[in-house]
Backbone atoms as SQL, in Angstrom:
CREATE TABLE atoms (id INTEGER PRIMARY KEY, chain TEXT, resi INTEGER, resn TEXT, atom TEXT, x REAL, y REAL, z REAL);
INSERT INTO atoms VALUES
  (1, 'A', 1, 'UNK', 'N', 0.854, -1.177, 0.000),
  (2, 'A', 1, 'UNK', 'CA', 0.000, 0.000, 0.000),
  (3, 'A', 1, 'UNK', 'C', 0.892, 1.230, 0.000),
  (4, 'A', 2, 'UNK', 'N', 0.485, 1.838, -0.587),
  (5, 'A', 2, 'UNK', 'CA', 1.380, 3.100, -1.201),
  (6, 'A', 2, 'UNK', 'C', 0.614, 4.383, -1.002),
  (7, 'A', 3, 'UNK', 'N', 0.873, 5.723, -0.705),
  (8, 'A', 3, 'UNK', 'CA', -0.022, 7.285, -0.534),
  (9, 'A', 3, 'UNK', 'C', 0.764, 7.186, -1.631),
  (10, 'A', 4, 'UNK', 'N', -0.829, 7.755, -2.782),
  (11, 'A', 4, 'UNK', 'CA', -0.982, 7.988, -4.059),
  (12, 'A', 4, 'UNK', 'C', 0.424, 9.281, -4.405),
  (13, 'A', 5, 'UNK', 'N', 0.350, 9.890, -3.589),
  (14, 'A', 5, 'UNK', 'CA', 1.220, 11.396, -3.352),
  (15, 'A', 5, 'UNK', 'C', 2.473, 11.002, -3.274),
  (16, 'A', 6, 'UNK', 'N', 3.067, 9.919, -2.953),
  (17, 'A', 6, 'UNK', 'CA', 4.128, 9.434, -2.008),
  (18, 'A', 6, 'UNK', 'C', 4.782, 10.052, -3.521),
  (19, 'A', 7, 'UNK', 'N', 6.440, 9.524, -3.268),
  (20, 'A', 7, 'UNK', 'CA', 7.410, 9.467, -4.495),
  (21, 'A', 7, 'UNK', 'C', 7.167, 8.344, -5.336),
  (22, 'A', 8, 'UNK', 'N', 6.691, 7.491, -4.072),
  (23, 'A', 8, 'UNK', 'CA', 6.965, 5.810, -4.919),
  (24, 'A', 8, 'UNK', 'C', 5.602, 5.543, -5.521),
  (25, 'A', 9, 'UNK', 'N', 4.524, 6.054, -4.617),
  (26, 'A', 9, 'UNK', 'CA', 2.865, 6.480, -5.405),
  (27, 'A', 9, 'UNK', 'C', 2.691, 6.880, -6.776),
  (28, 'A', 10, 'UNK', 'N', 3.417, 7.897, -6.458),
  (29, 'A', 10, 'UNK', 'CA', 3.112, 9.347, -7.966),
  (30, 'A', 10, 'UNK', 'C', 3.955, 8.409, -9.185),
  (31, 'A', 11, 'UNK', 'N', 5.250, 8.005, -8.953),
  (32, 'A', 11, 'UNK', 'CA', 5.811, 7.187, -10.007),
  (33, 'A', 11, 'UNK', 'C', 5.138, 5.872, -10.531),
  (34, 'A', 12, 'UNK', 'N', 4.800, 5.121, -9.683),
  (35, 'A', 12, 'UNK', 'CA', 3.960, 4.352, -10.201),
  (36, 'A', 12, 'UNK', 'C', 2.393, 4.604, -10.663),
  (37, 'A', 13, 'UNK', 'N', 2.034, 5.349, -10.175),
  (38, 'A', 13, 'UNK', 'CA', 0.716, 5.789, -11.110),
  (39, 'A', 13, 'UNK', 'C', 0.925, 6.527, -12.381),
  (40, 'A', 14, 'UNK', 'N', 2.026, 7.294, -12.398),
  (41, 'A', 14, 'UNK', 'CA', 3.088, 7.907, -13.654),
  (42, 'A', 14, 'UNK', 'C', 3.199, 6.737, -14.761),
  (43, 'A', 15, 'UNK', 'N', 3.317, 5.347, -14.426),
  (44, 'A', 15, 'UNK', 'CA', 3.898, 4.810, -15.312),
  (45, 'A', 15, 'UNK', 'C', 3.110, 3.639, -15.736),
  (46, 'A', 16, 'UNK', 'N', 1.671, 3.740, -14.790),
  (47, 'A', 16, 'UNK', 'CA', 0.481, 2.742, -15.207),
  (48, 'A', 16, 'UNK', 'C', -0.397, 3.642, -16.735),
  (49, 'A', 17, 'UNK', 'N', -0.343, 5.480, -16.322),
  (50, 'A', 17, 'UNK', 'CA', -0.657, 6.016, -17.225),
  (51, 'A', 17, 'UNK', 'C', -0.002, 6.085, -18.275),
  (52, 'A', 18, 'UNK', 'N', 1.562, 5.889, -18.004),
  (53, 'A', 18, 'UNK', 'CA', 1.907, 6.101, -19.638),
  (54, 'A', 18, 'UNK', 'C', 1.932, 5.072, -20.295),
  (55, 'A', 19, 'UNK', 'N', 1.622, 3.299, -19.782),
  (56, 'A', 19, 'UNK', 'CA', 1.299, 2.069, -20.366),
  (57, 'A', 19, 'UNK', 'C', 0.119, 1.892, -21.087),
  (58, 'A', 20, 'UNK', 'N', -1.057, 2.546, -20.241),
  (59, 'A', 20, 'UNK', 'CA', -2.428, 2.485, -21.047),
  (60, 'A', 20, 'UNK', 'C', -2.181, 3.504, -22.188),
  (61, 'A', 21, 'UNK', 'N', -1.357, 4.507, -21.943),
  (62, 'A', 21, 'UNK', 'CA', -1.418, 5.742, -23.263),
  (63, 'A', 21, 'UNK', 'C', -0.639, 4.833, -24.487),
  (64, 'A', 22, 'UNK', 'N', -0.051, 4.176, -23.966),
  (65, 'A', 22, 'UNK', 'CA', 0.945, 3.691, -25.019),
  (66, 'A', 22, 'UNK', 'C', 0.577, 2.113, -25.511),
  (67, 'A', 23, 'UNK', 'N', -0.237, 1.527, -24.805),
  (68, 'A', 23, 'UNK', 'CA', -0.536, 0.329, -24.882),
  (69, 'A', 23, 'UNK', 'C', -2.230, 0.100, -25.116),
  (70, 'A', 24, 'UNK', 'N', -2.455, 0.075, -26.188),
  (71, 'A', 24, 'UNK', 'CA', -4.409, 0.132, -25.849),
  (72, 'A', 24, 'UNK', 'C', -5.007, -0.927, -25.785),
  (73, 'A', 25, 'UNK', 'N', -4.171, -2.284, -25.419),
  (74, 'A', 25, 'UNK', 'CA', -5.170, -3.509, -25.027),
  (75, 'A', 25, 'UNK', 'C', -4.895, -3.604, -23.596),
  (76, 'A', 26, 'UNK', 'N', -3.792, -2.097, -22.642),
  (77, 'A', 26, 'UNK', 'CA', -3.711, -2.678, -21.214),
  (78, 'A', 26, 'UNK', 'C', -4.746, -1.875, -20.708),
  (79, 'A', 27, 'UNK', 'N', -5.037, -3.069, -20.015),
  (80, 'A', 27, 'UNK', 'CA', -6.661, -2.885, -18.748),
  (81, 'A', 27, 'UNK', 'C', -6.252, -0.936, -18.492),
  (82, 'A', 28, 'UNK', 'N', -6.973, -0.747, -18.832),
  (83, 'A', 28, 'UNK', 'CA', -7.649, 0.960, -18.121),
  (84, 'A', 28, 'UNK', 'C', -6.913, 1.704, -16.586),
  (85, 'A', 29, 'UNK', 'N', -6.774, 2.772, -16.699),
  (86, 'A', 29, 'UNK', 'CA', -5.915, 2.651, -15.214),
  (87, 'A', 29, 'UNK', 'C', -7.437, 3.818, -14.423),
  (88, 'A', 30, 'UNK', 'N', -7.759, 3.192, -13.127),
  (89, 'A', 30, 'UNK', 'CA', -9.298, 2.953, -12.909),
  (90, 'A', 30, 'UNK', 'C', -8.575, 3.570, -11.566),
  (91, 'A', 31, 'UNK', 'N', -8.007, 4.426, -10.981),
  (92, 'A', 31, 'UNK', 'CA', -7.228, 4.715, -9.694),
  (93, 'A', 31, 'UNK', 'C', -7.264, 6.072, -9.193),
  (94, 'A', 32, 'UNK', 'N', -7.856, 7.367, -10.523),
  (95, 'A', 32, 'UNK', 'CA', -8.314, 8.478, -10.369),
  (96, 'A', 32, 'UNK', 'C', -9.267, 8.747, -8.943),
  (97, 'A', 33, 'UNK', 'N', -8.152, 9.794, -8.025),
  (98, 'A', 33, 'UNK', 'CA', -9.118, 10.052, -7.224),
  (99, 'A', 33, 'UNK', 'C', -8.804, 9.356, -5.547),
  (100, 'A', 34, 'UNK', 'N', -8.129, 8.205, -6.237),
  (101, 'A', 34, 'UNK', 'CA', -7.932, 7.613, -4.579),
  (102, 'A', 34, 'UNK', 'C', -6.390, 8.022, -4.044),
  (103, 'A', 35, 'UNK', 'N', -6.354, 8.035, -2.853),
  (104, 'A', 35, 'UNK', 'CA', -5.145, 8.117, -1.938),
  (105, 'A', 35, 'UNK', 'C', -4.253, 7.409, -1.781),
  (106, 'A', 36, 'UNK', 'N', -4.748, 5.905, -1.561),
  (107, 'A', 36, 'UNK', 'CA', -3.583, 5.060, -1.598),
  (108, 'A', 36, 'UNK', 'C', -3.873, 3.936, -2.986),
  (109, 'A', 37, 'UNK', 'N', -3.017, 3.635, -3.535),
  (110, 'A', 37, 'UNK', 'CA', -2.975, 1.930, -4.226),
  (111, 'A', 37, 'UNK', 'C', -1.955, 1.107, -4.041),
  (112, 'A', 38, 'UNK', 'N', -1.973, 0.057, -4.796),
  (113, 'A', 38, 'UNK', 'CA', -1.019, -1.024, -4.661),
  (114, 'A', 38, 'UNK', 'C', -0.020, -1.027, -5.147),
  (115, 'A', 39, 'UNK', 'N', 1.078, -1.206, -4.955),
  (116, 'A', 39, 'UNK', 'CA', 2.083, -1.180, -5.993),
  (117, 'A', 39, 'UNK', 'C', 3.191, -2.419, -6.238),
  (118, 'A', 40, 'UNK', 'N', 3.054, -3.215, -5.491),
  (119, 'A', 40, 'UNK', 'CA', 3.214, -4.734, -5.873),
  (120, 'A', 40, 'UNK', 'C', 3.050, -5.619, -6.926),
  (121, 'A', 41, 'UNK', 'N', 4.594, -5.909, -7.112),
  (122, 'A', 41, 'UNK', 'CA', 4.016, -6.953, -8.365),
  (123, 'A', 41, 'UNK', 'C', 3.173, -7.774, -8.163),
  (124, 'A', 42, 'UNK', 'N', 2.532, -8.616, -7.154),
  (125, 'A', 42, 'UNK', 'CA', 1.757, -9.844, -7.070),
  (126, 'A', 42, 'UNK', 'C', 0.354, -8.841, -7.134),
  (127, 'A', 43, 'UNK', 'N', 0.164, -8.056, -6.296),
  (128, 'A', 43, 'UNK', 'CA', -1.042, -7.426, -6.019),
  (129, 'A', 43, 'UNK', 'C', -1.411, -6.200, -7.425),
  (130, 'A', 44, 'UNK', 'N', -0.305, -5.608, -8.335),
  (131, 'A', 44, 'UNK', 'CA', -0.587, -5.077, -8.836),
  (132, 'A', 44, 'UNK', 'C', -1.427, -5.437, -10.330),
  (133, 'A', 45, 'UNK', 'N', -0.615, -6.892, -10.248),
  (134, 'A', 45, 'UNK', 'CA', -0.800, -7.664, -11.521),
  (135, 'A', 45, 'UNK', 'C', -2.187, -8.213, -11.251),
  (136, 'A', 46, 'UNK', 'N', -2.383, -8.643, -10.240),
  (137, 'A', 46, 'UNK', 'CA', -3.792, -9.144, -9.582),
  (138, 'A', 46, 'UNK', 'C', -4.745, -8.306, -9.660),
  (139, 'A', 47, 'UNK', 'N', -4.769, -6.986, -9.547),
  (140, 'A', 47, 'UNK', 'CA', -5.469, -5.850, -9.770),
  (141, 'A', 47, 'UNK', 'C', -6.284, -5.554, -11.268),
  (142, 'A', 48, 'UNK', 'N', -4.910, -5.576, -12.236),
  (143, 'A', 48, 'UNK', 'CA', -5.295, -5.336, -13.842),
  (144, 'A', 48, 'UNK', 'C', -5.381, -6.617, -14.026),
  (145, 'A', 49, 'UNK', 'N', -5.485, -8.093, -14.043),
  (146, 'A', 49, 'UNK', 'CA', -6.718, -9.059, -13.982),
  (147, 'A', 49, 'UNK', 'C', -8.385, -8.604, -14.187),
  (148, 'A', 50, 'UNK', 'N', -8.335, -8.037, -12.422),
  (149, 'A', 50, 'UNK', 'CA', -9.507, -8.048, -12.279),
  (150, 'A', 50, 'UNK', 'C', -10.068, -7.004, -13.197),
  (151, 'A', 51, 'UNK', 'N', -9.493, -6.004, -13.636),
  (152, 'A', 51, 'UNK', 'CA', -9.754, -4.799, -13.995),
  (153, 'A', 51, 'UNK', 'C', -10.119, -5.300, -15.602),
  (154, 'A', 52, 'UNK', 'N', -9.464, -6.595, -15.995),
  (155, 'A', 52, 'UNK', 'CA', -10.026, -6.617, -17.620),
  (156, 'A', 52, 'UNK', 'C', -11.262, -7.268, -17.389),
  (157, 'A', 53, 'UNK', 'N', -11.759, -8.033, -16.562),
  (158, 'A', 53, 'UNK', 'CA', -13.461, -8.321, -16.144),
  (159, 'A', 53, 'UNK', 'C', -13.878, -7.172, -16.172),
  (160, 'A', 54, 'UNK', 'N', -13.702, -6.343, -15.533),
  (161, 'A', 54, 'UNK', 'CA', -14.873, -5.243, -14.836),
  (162, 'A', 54, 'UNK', 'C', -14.755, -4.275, -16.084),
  (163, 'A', 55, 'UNK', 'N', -14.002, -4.206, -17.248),
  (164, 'A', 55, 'UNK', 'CA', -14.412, -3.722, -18.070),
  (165, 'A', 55, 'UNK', 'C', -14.403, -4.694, -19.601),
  (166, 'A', 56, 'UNK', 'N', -14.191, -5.520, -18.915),
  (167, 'A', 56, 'UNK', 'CA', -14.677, -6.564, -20.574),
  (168, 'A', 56, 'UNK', 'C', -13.353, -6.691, -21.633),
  (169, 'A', 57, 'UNK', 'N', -12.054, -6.718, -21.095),
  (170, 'A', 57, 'UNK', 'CA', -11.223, -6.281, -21.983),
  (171, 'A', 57, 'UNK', 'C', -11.574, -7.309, -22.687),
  (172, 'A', 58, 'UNK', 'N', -10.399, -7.151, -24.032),
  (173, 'A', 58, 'UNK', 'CA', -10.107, -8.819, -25.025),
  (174, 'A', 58, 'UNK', 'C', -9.083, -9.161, -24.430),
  (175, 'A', 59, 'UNK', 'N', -8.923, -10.229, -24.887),
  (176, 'A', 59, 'UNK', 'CA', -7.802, -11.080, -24.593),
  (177, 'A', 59, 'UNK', 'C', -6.871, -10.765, -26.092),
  (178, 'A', 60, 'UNK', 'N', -5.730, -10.553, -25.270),
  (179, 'A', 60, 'UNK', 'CA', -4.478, -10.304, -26.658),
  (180, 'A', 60, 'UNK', 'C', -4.523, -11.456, -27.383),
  (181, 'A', 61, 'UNK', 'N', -4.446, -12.893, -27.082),
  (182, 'A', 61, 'UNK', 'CA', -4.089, -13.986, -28.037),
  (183, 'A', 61, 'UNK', 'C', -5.729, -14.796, -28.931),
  (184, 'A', 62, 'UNK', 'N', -6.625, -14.707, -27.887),
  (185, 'A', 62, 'UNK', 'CA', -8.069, -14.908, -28.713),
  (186, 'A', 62, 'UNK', 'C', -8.877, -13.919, -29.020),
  (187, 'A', 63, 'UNK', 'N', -8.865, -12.851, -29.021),
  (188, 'A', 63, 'UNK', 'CA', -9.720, -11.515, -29.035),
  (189, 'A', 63, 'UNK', 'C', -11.175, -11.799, -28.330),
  (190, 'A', 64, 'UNK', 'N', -11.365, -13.077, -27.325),
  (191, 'A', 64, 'UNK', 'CA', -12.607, -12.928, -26.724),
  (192, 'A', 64, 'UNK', 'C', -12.206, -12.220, -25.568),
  (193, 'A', 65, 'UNK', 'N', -13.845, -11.638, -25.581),
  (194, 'A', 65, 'UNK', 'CA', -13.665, -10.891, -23.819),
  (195, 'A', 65, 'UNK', 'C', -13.848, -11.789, -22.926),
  (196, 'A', 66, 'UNK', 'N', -13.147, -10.245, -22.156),
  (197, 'A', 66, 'UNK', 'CA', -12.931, -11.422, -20.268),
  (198, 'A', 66, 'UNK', 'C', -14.491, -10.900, -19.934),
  (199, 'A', 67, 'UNK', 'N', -15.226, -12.436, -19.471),
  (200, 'A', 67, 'UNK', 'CA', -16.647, -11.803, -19.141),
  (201, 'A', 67, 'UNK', 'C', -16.241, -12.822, -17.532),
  (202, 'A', 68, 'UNK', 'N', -17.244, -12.022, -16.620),
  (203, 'A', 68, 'UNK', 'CA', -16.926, -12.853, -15.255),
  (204, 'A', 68, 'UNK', 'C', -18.115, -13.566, -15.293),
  (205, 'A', 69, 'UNK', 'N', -18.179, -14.735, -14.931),
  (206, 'A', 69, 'UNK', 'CA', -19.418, -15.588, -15.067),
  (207, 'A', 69, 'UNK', 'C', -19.542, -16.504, -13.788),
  (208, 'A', 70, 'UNK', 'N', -18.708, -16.774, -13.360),
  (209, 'A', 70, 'UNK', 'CA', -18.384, -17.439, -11.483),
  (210, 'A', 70, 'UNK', 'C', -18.692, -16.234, -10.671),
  (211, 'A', 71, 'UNK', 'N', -19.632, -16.944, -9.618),
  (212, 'A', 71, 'UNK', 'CA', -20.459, -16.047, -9.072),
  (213, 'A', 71, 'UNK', 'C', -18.984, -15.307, -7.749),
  (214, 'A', 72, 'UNK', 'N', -18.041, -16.319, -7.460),
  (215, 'A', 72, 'UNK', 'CA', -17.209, -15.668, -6.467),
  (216, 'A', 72, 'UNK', 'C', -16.476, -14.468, -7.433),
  (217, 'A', 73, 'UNK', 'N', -16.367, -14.751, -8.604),
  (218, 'A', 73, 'UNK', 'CA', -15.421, -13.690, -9.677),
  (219, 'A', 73, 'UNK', 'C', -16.657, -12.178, -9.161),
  (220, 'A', 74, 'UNK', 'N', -17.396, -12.262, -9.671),
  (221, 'A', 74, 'UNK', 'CA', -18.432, -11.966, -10.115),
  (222, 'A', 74, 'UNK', 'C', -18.458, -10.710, -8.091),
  (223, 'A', 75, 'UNK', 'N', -18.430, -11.453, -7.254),
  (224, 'A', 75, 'UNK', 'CA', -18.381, -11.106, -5.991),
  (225, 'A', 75, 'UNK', 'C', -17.182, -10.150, -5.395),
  (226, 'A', 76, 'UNK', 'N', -16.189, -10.731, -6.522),
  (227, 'A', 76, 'UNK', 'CA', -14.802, -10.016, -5.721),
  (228, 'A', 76, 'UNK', 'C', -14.944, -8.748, -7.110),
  (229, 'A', 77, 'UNK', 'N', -15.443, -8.775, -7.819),
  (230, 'A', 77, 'UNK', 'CA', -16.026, -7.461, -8.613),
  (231, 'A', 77, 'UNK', 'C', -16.157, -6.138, -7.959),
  (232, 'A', 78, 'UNK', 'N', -17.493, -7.009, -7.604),
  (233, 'A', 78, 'UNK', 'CA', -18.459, -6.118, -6.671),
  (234, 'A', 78, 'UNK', 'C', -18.104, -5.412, -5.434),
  (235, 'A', 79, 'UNK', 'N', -17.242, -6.318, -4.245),
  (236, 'A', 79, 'UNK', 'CA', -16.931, -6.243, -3.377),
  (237, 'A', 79, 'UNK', 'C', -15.770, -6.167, -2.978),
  (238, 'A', 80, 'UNK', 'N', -14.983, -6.131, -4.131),
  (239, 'A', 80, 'UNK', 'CA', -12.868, -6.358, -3.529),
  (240, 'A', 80, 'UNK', 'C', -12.745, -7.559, -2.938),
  (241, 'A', 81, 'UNK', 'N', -11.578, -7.063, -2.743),
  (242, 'A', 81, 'UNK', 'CA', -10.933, -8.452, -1.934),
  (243, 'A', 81, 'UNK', 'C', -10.074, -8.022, -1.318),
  (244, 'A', 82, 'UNK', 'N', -9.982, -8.599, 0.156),
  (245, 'A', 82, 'UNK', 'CA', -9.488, -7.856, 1.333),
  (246, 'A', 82, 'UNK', 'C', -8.116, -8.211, 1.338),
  (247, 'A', 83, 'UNK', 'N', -7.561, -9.456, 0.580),
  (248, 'A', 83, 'UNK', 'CA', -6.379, -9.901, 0.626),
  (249, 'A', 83, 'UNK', 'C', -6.280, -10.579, 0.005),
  (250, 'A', 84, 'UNK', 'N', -4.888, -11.042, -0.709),
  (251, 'A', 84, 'UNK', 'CA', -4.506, -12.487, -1.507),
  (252, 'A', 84, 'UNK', 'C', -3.073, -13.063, -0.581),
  (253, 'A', 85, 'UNK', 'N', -2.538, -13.989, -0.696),
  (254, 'A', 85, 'UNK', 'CA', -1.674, -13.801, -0.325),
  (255, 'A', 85, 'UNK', 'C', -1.105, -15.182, -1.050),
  (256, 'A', 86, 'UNK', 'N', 0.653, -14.683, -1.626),
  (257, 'A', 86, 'UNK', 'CA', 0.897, -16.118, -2.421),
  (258, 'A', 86, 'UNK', 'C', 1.974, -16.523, -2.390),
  (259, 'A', 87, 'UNK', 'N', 2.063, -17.594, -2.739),
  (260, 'A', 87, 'UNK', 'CA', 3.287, -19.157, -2.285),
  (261, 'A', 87, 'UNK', 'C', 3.909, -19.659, -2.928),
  (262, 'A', 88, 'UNK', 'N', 4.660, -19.872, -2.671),
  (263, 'A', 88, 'UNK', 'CA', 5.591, -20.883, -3.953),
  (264, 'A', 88, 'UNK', 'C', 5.802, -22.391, -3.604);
């Protein structure tokens, strides 16, 4: 968790915007407005996942969209998710 303001905030939100400007199949940067975000590779990558559901991206290699159709997908949409946490 990162303050949006921070050094390490502002750069990484700096450089999610200049990916979507430069990249137009990456997930949308949807972060306008808030104080803190994530800035973790596990959590960040986990983030723009969810973010091509909630707006329907395509998929780069089949051009179908990501539609959420599992009702827990479908839940952590709606509701976030309070945590992941992962293993090797």
């Amino acid at each position: 968790r990162e303050g949006a303001s921070s050094d390490s905030g502002a750069s990484s939100i700096a450089k999610w915007r200049a990916a979507v400007k430069a990249q137009p199949a990456f997930p949308p940067f949807m972060l306008d407005g808030k104080k803190e975000v994530f800035c973790s590779l596990g959590s960040g990558h986990f983030s723009q996942a969810l973010n091509l559901f909630r707006v329907q991206g395509r998929s780069l290699w089949s051009n179908e969209r990501y539609v959420a159709r599992e009702e827990s997908l479908c839940r952590a949409l709606d509701e976030g998710i309070d945590s992941i946490v992962l293993s090797s």
